[in-house]
Short mmCIF file of C-alpha atoms and ligand atoms in Angstrom, two decimals:
data_model
loop_
_atom_site.label_atom_id
_atom_site.label_comp_id
_atom_site.label_asym_id
_atom_site.label_seq_id
_atom_site.Cartn_x
_atom_site.Cartn_y
_atom_site.Cartn_z
CA MET G 25 37.86 29.51 -21.88
CA SER G 26 36.69 31.82 -24.75
CA PRO G 27 33.13 33.11 -24.28
CA PRO G 28 30.40 31.50 -26.40
CA GLU G 29 29.96 32.68 -29.70
CA ARG G 30 27.38 35.46 -30.49
CA ALA G 31 24.94 35.13 -32.96
CA PRO G 32 24.98 37.70 -35.64
CA ALA G 33 23.25 40.88 -35.07
CA THR G 34 19.56 41.50 -36.46
CA GLY G 35 18.46 44.66 -37.90
CA LEU G 36 16.81 45.53 -34.75
CA GLU G 37 20.23 45.06 -33.08
CA THR G 38 21.97 47.17 -35.64
CA ARG G 39 19.13 49.99 -35.15
CA LEU G 40 19.51 50.15 -31.46
CA ALA G 41 23.13 50.26 -31.32
CA ALA G 42 23.23 53.13 -33.76
CA MET G 43 20.62 55.01 -31.28
CA ILE G 44 22.77 53.88 -28.34
CA GLU G 45 25.88 55.43 -29.95
CA ASN G 46 24.39 58.68 -30.77
CA PHE G 47 22.25 58.99 -27.34
CA GLY G 48 24.06 56.68 -24.57
CA PRO G 49 23.31 53.68 -22.93
CA ILE G 50 19.55 52.81 -22.46
CA SER G 51 18.25 50.93 -19.26
CA ILE G 52 17.25 47.15 -19.69
CA ASP G 53 13.45 48.02 -19.67
CA ALA G 54 14.02 50.44 -22.48
CA PHE G 55 15.68 47.26 -24.26
CA MET G 56 13.12 45.05 -23.50
CA ALA G 57 10.58 47.50 -24.58
CA HIS G 58 12.35 47.86 -28.27
CA ALA G 59 12.96 44.24 -28.38
CA LEU G 60 9.32 43.13 -27.66
CA TYR G 61 7.47 45.92 -29.12
CA ASP G 62 9.00 47.67 -31.88
CA PRO G 63 6.30 48.53 -34.26
CA GLN G 64 8.59 47.09 -37.52
CA ALA G 65 10.68 44.19 -35.88
CA GLY G 66 9.62 43.79 -32.19
CA TYR G 67 9.33 39.98 -31.06
CA TYR G 68 5.65 40.62 -30.03
CA THR G 69 4.87 42.48 -33.23
CA THR G 70 5.95 39.95 -35.58
CA ARG G 71 6.26 36.84 -34.43
CA LEU G 72 4.48 33.60 -33.53
CA PRO G 73 6.16 32.91 -30.19
CA LEU G 74 4.27 29.81 -29.11
CA GLY G 75 4.43 26.11 -29.93
CA ALA G 76 6.63 23.39 -31.38
CA ARG G 77 7.81 26.02 -34.08
CA GLY G 78 7.93 28.86 -32.23
CA ASP G 79 10.16 29.90 -28.72
CA PHE G 80 8.57 28.62 -25.65
CA THR G 81 5.25 26.36 -24.52
CA THR G 82 2.83 27.37 -22.00
CA ALA G 83 0.84 25.57 -19.45
CA PRO G 84 -2.54 25.33 -21.63
CA GLU G 85 -0.42 24.34 -24.63
CA ILE G 86 1.19 21.45 -22.57
CA SER G 87 -2.59 20.00 -21.58
CA GLN G 88 -6.29 20.68 -21.70
CA ILE G 89 -6.56 20.14 -18.27
CA PHE G 90 -4.85 23.39 -17.16
CA GLY G 91 -7.66 25.34 -19.28
CA GLU G 92 -10.42 23.15 -17.99
CA LEU G 93 -9.47 23.78 -14.21
CA VAL G 94 -8.81 27.48 -14.89
CA GLY G 95 -12.59 27.54 -16.35
CA LEU G 96 -13.82 25.87 -13.18
CA TRP G 97 -12.19 28.78 -11.26
CA ILE G 98 -13.91 31.42 -13.06
CA ALA G 99 -17.25 29.77 -13.43
CA GLN G 100 -17.13 28.81 -9.68
CA SER G 101 -15.98 32.62 -9.16
CA TRP G 102 -18.85 33.96 -10.85
CA ILE G 103 -21.24 31.63 -9.18
CA ASP G 104 -19.52 32.96 -5.58
CA LEU G 105 -20.21 36.62 -6.78
CA GLY G 106 -24.17 35.54 -7.31
CA CYS G 107 -23.98 35.25 -10.98
CA PRO G 108 -23.65 38.60 -12.08
CA SER G 109 -25.26 39.55 -15.39
CA PRO G 110 -24.14 40.75 -17.67
CA PHE G 111 -19.98 40.34 -17.10
CA HIS G 112 -17.20 40.63 -18.94
CA LEU G 113 -14.49 37.73 -18.91
CA ILE G 114 -11.20 39.17 -20.04
CA GLU G 115 -8.03 37.56 -20.99
CA LEU G 116 -4.72 39.26 -21.22
CA GLY G 117 -1.98 37.73 -23.73
CA PRO G 118 -4.18 35.06 -24.67
CA GLY G 119 -1.26 33.25 -27.01
CA ARG G 120 -2.92 30.89 -29.44
CA GLY G 121 -6.56 31.22 -27.77
CA THR G 122 -6.19 27.52 -26.33
CA LEU G 123 -6.75 28.46 -22.55
CA MET G 124 -9.97 30.35 -23.54
CA ALA G 125 -11.05 27.75 -25.57
CA ASP G 126 -10.37 25.07 -22.97
CA MET G 127 -11.94 27.39 -20.27
CA LEU G 128 -15.23 27.87 -22.14
CA ARG G 129 -15.75 24.26 -22.74
CA VAL G 130 -16.05 23.75 -19.07
CA CYS G 131 -18.02 27.13 -18.69
CA GLN G 132 -20.56 26.09 -21.15
CA LYS G 133 -21.98 23.76 -18.52
CA VAL G 134 -22.97 26.31 -16.09
CA PRO G 135 -26.36 27.46 -16.77
CA GLY G 136 -26.58 31.02 -17.61
CA PHE G 137 -22.83 31.68 -17.88
CA ILE G 138 -22.68 32.00 -21.87
CA ALA G 139 -25.88 34.20 -21.89
CA ALA G 140 -24.37 36.67 -19.42
CA LEU G 141 -20.77 36.64 -21.06
CA ASN G 142 -19.17 39.29 -22.89
CA LEU G 143 -15.63 38.01 -24.12
CA HIS G 144 -12.99 40.36 -24.46
CA MET G 145 -9.24 39.26 -25.53
CA VAL G 146 -6.33 41.67 -24.78
CA GLU G 147 -3.58 41.29 -27.33
CA THR G 148 -1.03 43.24 -29.41
CA ASN G 149 0.00 40.62 -31.79
CA PRO G 150 -1.79 40.37 -34.95
CA ALA G 151 -0.89 36.80 -35.97
CA LEU G 152 -1.61 35.48 -32.35
CA ARG G 153 -5.49 37.45 -32.95
CA ASP G 154 -5.74 35.34 -35.76
CA ALA G 155 -4.98 31.93 -34.05
CA GLN G 156 -7.23 33.13 -31.16
CA ARG G 157 -10.23 33.70 -33.63
CA THR G 158 -9.47 30.23 -35.10
CA ALA G 159 -9.62 28.54 -31.67
CA LEU G 160 -12.61 30.42 -30.43
CA GLY G 161 -14.77 29.35 -33.60
CA SER G 162 -18.16 30.64 -33.39
CA THR G 163 -18.12 32.21 -29.71
CA ALA G 164 -18.26 36.10 -29.95
CA ALA G 165 -15.33 38.13 -28.58
CA SER G 166 -13.99 41.81 -28.94
CA TRP G 167 -10.11 42.28 -29.14
CA HIS G 168 -8.24 45.31 -27.40
CA LEU G 169 -4.95 46.45 -27.58
CA SER G 170 -5.04 47.69 -24.02
CA LEU G 171 -7.09 46.61 -20.72
CA ASP G 172 -8.07 50.29 -20.65
CA ASP G 173 -9.97 49.83 -23.91
CA VAL G 174 -12.31 47.11 -22.29
CA PRO G 175 -15.89 48.59 -21.10
CA GLN G 176 -16.36 48.86 -17.34
CA GLY G 177 -18.79 46.25 -15.63
CA HIS G 178 -18.53 43.16 -13.58
CA SER G 179 -15.38 41.50 -14.77
CA PHE G 180 -13.35 38.23 -14.32
CA LEU G 181 -9.87 38.60 -15.60
CA ILE G 182 -7.36 35.99 -16.35
CA ALA G 183 -3.49 36.40 -17.29
CA ASN G 184 -1.45 33.23 -17.85
CA GLU G 185 2.30 34.21 -18.39
CA PHE G 186 1.55 37.95 -19.07
CA LEU G 187 3.20 39.62 -16.51
CA ASP G 188 6.70 38.23 -17.41
CA CYS G 189 6.45 40.15 -20.47
CA LEU G 190 6.51 43.17 -18.51
CA PRO G 191 10.04 44.99 -19.04
CA VAL G 192 12.05 45.10 -16.02
CA ARG G 193 14.95 47.53 -14.60
CA GLN G 194 18.05 45.88 -13.09
CA PHE G 195 20.15 47.11 -10.31
CA VAL G 196 23.44 45.62 -8.97
CA ARG G 197 24.93 46.16 -5.73
CA GLY G 198 28.67 47.30 -6.13
CA GLU G 199 31.60 48.39 -3.74
CA GLN G 200 30.23 52.11 -3.52
CA GLY G 201 26.57 51.46 -3.67
CA TRP G 202 23.97 50.66 -6.23
CA HIS G 203 24.22 51.06 -10.00
CA GLU G 204 21.72 50.62 -12.71
CA LYS G 205 22.67 47.90 -15.32
CA LEU G 206 22.34 49.17 -18.70
CA VAL G 207 22.50 48.17 -22.66
CA GLY G 208 25.67 49.71 -24.32
CA VAL G 209 27.83 49.12 -27.23
CA ASP G 210 31.22 47.28 -27.38
CA GLN G 211 34.43 47.85 -29.47
CA THR G 212 32.88 45.81 -32.12
CA GLY G 213 29.36 47.41 -32.54
CA ARG G 214 27.49 44.71 -30.48
CA LEU G 215 25.05 45.31 -27.46
CA THR G 216 26.53 44.66 -24.32
CA PHE G 217 25.89 44.91 -20.71
CA GLY G 218 27.47 47.83 -18.54
CA LEU G 219 26.73 49.57 -15.29
CA GLY G 220 25.47 53.34 -14.82
CA PRO G 221 27.31 55.67 -12.40
CA VAL G 222 26.60 54.99 -8.60
CA LEU G 223 22.96 55.85 -7.48
CA PRO G 224 22.68 58.85 -4.98
CA GLU G 225 20.29 56.00 -2.81
CA ALA G 226 19.41 52.57 -3.02
CA PRO G 227 16.43 51.55 -5.48
CA ALA G 228 13.11 50.97 -3.86
CA CYS G 229 13.33 47.26 -4.48
CA ALA G 230 16.69 46.58 -2.69
CA GLY G 231 16.68 44.34 0.39
CA ALA G 232 18.49 45.35 3.58
CA GLU G 233 20.75 42.30 3.65
CA ASP G 234 21.90 42.36 -0.17
CA GLY G 235 25.51 42.29 -0.37
CA LEU G 236 28.29 42.77 -3.10
CA GLY G 237 27.23 41.65 -6.50
CA ALA G 238 23.51 41.11 -5.50
CA VAL G 239 20.76 41.74 -8.56
CA ARG G 240 17.58 43.26 -7.94
CA GLU G 241 14.59 43.86 -10.80
CA GLN G 242 11.66 46.24 -10.75
CA ALA G 243 8.69 46.19 -13.54
CA PRO G 244 7.86 50.02 -14.03
CA GLY G 245 4.75 48.84 -15.82
CA LEU G 246 3.58 46.71 -12.79
CA GLY G 247 2.08 49.38 -10.98
CA ALA G 248 0.11 51.11 -13.76
CA LEU G 249 -1.26 47.53 -14.71
CA VAL G 250 -2.59 46.63 -11.12
CA GLU G 251 -4.15 49.89 -11.09
CA THR G 252 -5.88 49.38 -14.44
CA ILE G 253 -7.22 46.27 -13.10
CA ALA G 254 -8.07 47.90 -9.66
CA GLN G 255 -9.90 50.69 -11.51
CA ARG G 256 -12.08 48.00 -12.97
CA LEU G 257 -12.68 46.21 -9.57
CA ARG G 258 -13.27 49.26 -7.55
CA PHE G 259 -16.12 49.88 -9.62
CA ALA G 260 -18.22 46.58 -9.91
CA SER G 261 -17.73 43.14 -8.61
CA GLY G 262 -15.38 40.63 -10.29
CA ARG G 263 -11.80 38.88 -9.63
CA ALA G 264 -8.73 38.58 -11.63
CA LEU G 265 -6.47 35.31 -11.43
CA ILE G 266 -2.67 35.81 -12.32
CA ILE G 267 -0.14 33.09 -12.89
CA ASP G 268 3.33 33.38 -13.69
CA TYR G 269 7.02 32.53 -13.42
CA GLY G 270 8.22 33.71 -10.17
CA ASP G 271 9.49 33.33 -6.71
CA PRO G 272 7.03 34.87 -3.98
CA THR G 273 9.70 35.03 -1.16
CA GLY G 274 11.53 38.12 -2.70
CA GLN G 275 15.05 36.99 -2.90
CA ALA G 276 17.41 38.98 -4.98
CA GLY G 277 18.56 37.64 -8.49
CA ASP G 278 19.01 38.09 -12.20
CA SER G 279 16.02 36.46 -13.83
CA PHE G 280 16.08 38.61 -17.13
CA GLN G 281 16.55 35.81 -20.03
CA ALA G 282 15.96 35.15 -23.53
CA LEU G 283 14.50 31.93 -25.26
CA PHE G 284 15.19 31.50 -29.25
CA ARG G 285 13.50 28.08 -30.37
CA HIS G 286 13.04 26.44 -26.90
CA GLN G 287 16.98 27.22 -26.18
CA LYS G 288 18.23 29.95 -23.63
CA THR G 289 20.39 32.39 -25.50
CA HIS G 290 22.04 35.48 -24.40
CA PRO G 291 19.76 38.14 -23.69
CA LEU G 292 21.38 40.42 -26.45
CA ASP G 293 21.32 38.36 -29.05
CA HIS G 294 18.64 37.35 -31.39
CA VAL G 295 17.02 40.79 -30.86
CA GLY G 296 13.28 41.02 -31.79
CA GLU G 297 13.37 37.13 -32.40
CA ALA G 298 14.01 35.85 -28.91
CA ASP G 299 11.40 35.77 -26.47
CA LEU G 300 12.61 38.12 -23.48
CA THR G 301 11.14 37.67 -20.09
CA ALA G 302 11.78 38.16 -16.38
CA HIS G 303 10.31 36.57 -13.09
CA VAL G 304 7.17 38.18 -11.56
CA ASP G 305 7.96 39.66 -8.36
CA PHE G 306 4.89 38.50 -6.33
CA ALA G 307 5.39 40.48 -3.43
CA ALA G 308 5.63 43.69 -5.36
CA LEU G 309 2.50 42.50 -7.14
CA ILE G 310 0.52 42.08 -3.96
CA SER G 311 1.53 44.63 -2.13
CA LEU G 312 0.42 47.32 -5.14
CA ALA G 313 -2.66 45.43 -5.27
CA ILE G 314 -3.53 46.27 -1.44
CA ALA G 315 -2.49 49.69 -2.05
CA CYS G 316 -5.05 49.99 -4.68
CA GLY G 317 -7.74 48.72 -2.25
CA LEU G 318 -8.26 45.20 -3.35
CA LYS G 319 -8.26 41.98 -1.58
CA THR G 320 -5.62 39.32 -2.43
CA SER G 321 -5.68 35.59 -1.99
CA GLY G 322 -2.28 33.50 -2.53
CA PRO G 323 0.42 33.20 -3.52
CA VAL G 324 0.35 29.57 -3.97
CA SER G 325 2.46 27.44 -6.28
CA GLN G 326 0.99 26.38 -9.25
CA ARG G 327 1.11 22.62 -7.86
CA GLU G 328 -0.94 23.64 -4.64
CA PHE G 329 -3.55 25.44 -7.20
CA LEU G 330 -3.58 22.66 -9.61
CA GLN G 331 -4.09 20.11 -7.07
CA SER G 332 -6.84 21.71 -4.74
CA LEU G 333 -8.94 22.03 -8.20
CA GLY G 334 -8.73 18.39 -8.96
CA ILE G 335 -6.07 17.68 -11.35
CA GLU G 336 -5.13 14.00 -10.49
CA ALA G 337 -8.53 13.00 -10.88
CA ARG G 338 -9.17 14.77 -13.96
CA ARG G 339 -5.93 12.88 -15.28
CA ASP G 340 -7.39 9.47 -13.94
CA ALA G 341 -10.61 10.03 -15.67
CA LEU G 342 -8.94 10.79 -19.06
CA ILE G 343 -6.75 8.09 -18.71
CA ARG G 344 -9.87 5.57 -18.31
CA ALA G 345 -11.34 7.18 -21.09
CA ASN G 346 -7.99 6.86 -23.19
CA PRO G 347 -5.95 4.13 -21.95
CA HIS G 348 -3.43 4.86 -25.09
CA CYS G 349 -2.62 8.34 -23.84
CA GLU G 350 -1.79 7.26 -20.48
CA SER G 351 2.16 8.15 -20.71
CA ASP G 352 1.33 11.26 -22.28
CA LEU G 353 -1.18 12.33 -19.96
CA THR G 354 0.94 11.46 -16.83
CA GLN G 355 4.01 13.02 -18.30
CA SER G 356 1.79 16.38 -19.47
CA VAL G 357 0.44 16.76 -15.55
CA GLU G 358 3.96 16.36 -13.97
CA ARG G 359 5.16 19.05 -16.02
CA LEU G 360 2.42 21.32 -14.89
CA ILE G 361 2.55 20.35 -10.99
CA GLY G 362 6.06 18.64 -10.74
CA GLU G 363 8.12 20.74 -8.11
CA ALA G 364 11.02 21.13 -10.21
CA HIS G 365 8.79 21.97 -13.36
CA MET G 366 5.89 24.57 -13.50
CA GLY G 367 4.49 23.30 -10.51
CA GLY G 368 7.26 24.98 -8.06
CA LEU G 369 8.32 27.73 -10.65
CA PHE G 370 4.90 29.46 -11.17
CA HIS G 371 2.54 30.94 -8.65
CA VAL G 372 -0.83 31.92 -8.54
CA VAL G 373 -2.46 34.86 -6.98
CA ALA G 374 -6.35 36.45 -7.04
CA PHE G 375 -7.37 39.91 -6.58
CA GLU G 376 -11.11 40.84 -5.35
CA SER G 377 -13.35 44.00 -5.88
CA PRO G 378 -13.81 45.14 -2.05
CA LEU G 379 -17.58 45.15 -3.83
CA ASN G 380 -17.44 41.30 -3.70
CA PRO G 381 -20.28 40.04 -1.79
CA ALA G 382 -18.57 38.35 1.48
CA HIS G 383 -17.29 35.07 0.55
CA GLY G 384 -14.11 32.76 1.65
CA PRO G 385 -11.14 32.86 -0.73
CA PRO G 386 -11.49 31.71 -4.19
CA ILE G 387 -11.32 27.99 -4.76
CA GLY G 388 -7.71 26.91 -5.00
CA LEU G 389 -6.28 29.65 -3.12
N1 SAH I 426 -1.72 33.29 -21.98
C1 SAH I 426 -1.13 32.53 -23.11
C2 SAH I 426 0.26 33.33 -23.73
C3 SAH I 426 1.51 33.66 -23.20
S1 SAH I 426 2.74 34.43 -24.21
C4 SAH I 426 -0.63 31.06 -22.82
O1 SAH I 426 -0.53 30.87 -21.65
O2 SAH I 426 -0.49 30.25 -23.53
C5 SAH I 426 2.24 36.10 -23.71
C6 SAH I 426 1.05 36.67 -24.54
O3 SAH I 426 0.64 38.01 -24.26
C7 SAH I 426 1.17 36.48 -26.10
O4 SAH I 426 -0.15 36.59 -26.58
C8 SAH I 426 1.60 37.96 -26.60
O5 SAH I 426 1.44 38.46 -27.65
C9 SAH I 426 0.77 38.82 -25.29
N2 SAH I 426 1.30 40.29 -25.14
C10 SAH I 426 2.67 40.41 -24.76
N3 SAH I 426 2.81 41.88 -24.42
C11 SAH I 426 1.44 42.57 -24.73
C12 SAH I 426 1.10 43.71 -24.19
N4 SAH I 426 1.65 44.69 -24.00
N5 SAH I 426 -0.35 43.95 -24.37
C13 SAH I 426 -1.08 42.81 -24.65
N6 SAH I 426 -0.85 41.62 -25.19
C14 SAH I 426 0.53 41.18 -24.96
#
C-alpha cells in the first residue's frame, strides 16, 4: 500500500525544513512550539481554531450546560472558601469566551460574587481575544499573555483544553535503549520523523514494564505552569480546576495528533494550519502539584464530574422548557458525558491552596 499523500508544504514547513537542514533535527516539543506559536505563522498566533469553520470543537461550544456547571463549581468554591473579596477569576486559554460567558450567567445569581470579582483572561491569540470581548459584553475583564502577569490575591482558576496545547517531547524504546523522537528532513525536503541516538539512561517518564516500541511523552512546560499556579495559591486562598484530554492510568502511548478542519491529519502536514495536541499526563500533573505544596482532588472522568454536578437534571429542565430542542440537547449531553465520547476521554482535577479554610473536597470531585 502506498503511503497516504502528504499535503503541500506550508511556508512555515519550508522555513523549519531550512533551519533543520542547517542546524540538525529538532525535538517534537520544539516543532510544536514553532508550529503553534511562531510569531508570523503559528497556529495559535494566526488562526481562529474553534467552531464549525475552525479545526475542533470544545465542550463549552457543544452545550451551554457545560459552562453553567463549571460556573456552579466556581460559585460553590467561592462560598466554600468564605466568599473572599476581592478575588481573581482567571481563565487560561478561554477560546471564544463561551465558557466564561456561560459561567458568569450562573455566578451572577450568587449575592456579592460580581461585586468582589476581578476577571482575567490569559490568551495569546489576538482574534480569540476579540471573540472573548464580544462574548463577555459589558463585563469588565483584563487580558494577559501569561499567568505570571495576573496580580496575586485570592484566585479561582479554570483551564479547559489548555494543557493539551503544551508542547511534548516523545521517547521511544528501541533494541538498545531509549531514543528521543525527532523531526528531520527527508530526501524530498519534507519534514519527517526520526530517532535520535540511544540515550545514556531511560527518561524519567519511562515505565519499568515498557517494552520494545513503547512511546512515552513528557511536557517540559508542565512543571513551570504548575509552579506558577502554586505560587499564587501558596500566598492566598483559592482553587484551580483543570479539565483535559488524558488518561490518568499512566499508560505508554503516542497521543501527539493534528486536527485540520475537524479531520485528523499527519502531524507534520499543514504546519501552522493544524491544531497540535497531546494528552495530558494526569499522574505527572498531580505529582507536580503535590510537590509544589498544593492539595489535589481527582482525577475523575468528565462524565463523573458533570453527573455529580447534575447535568442530567439540567438537561431535563431545558428539554421541558424547550421541547423542540429535545434531540439536540440529548445528543450534546451524550457527547459531553458518554464513555466513548468526552465523558470517558476527558478528566478533571482540582488544586487547592494550603491556606484554604478546612473543607471537604470540592463539589464534583
Ligand atoms: N478553553 C477553550 C478553548 C480551548 S483551545 C474552550 O474550552 O473552548 C486552547 C486555547 O488556549 C485557545 O484560546 C488558545 O488560543 C489558547 N492558548 C494556547 N496556548 C496558549 C498559551 N501558551 N498562552 C495563552 N493561551 C494559549
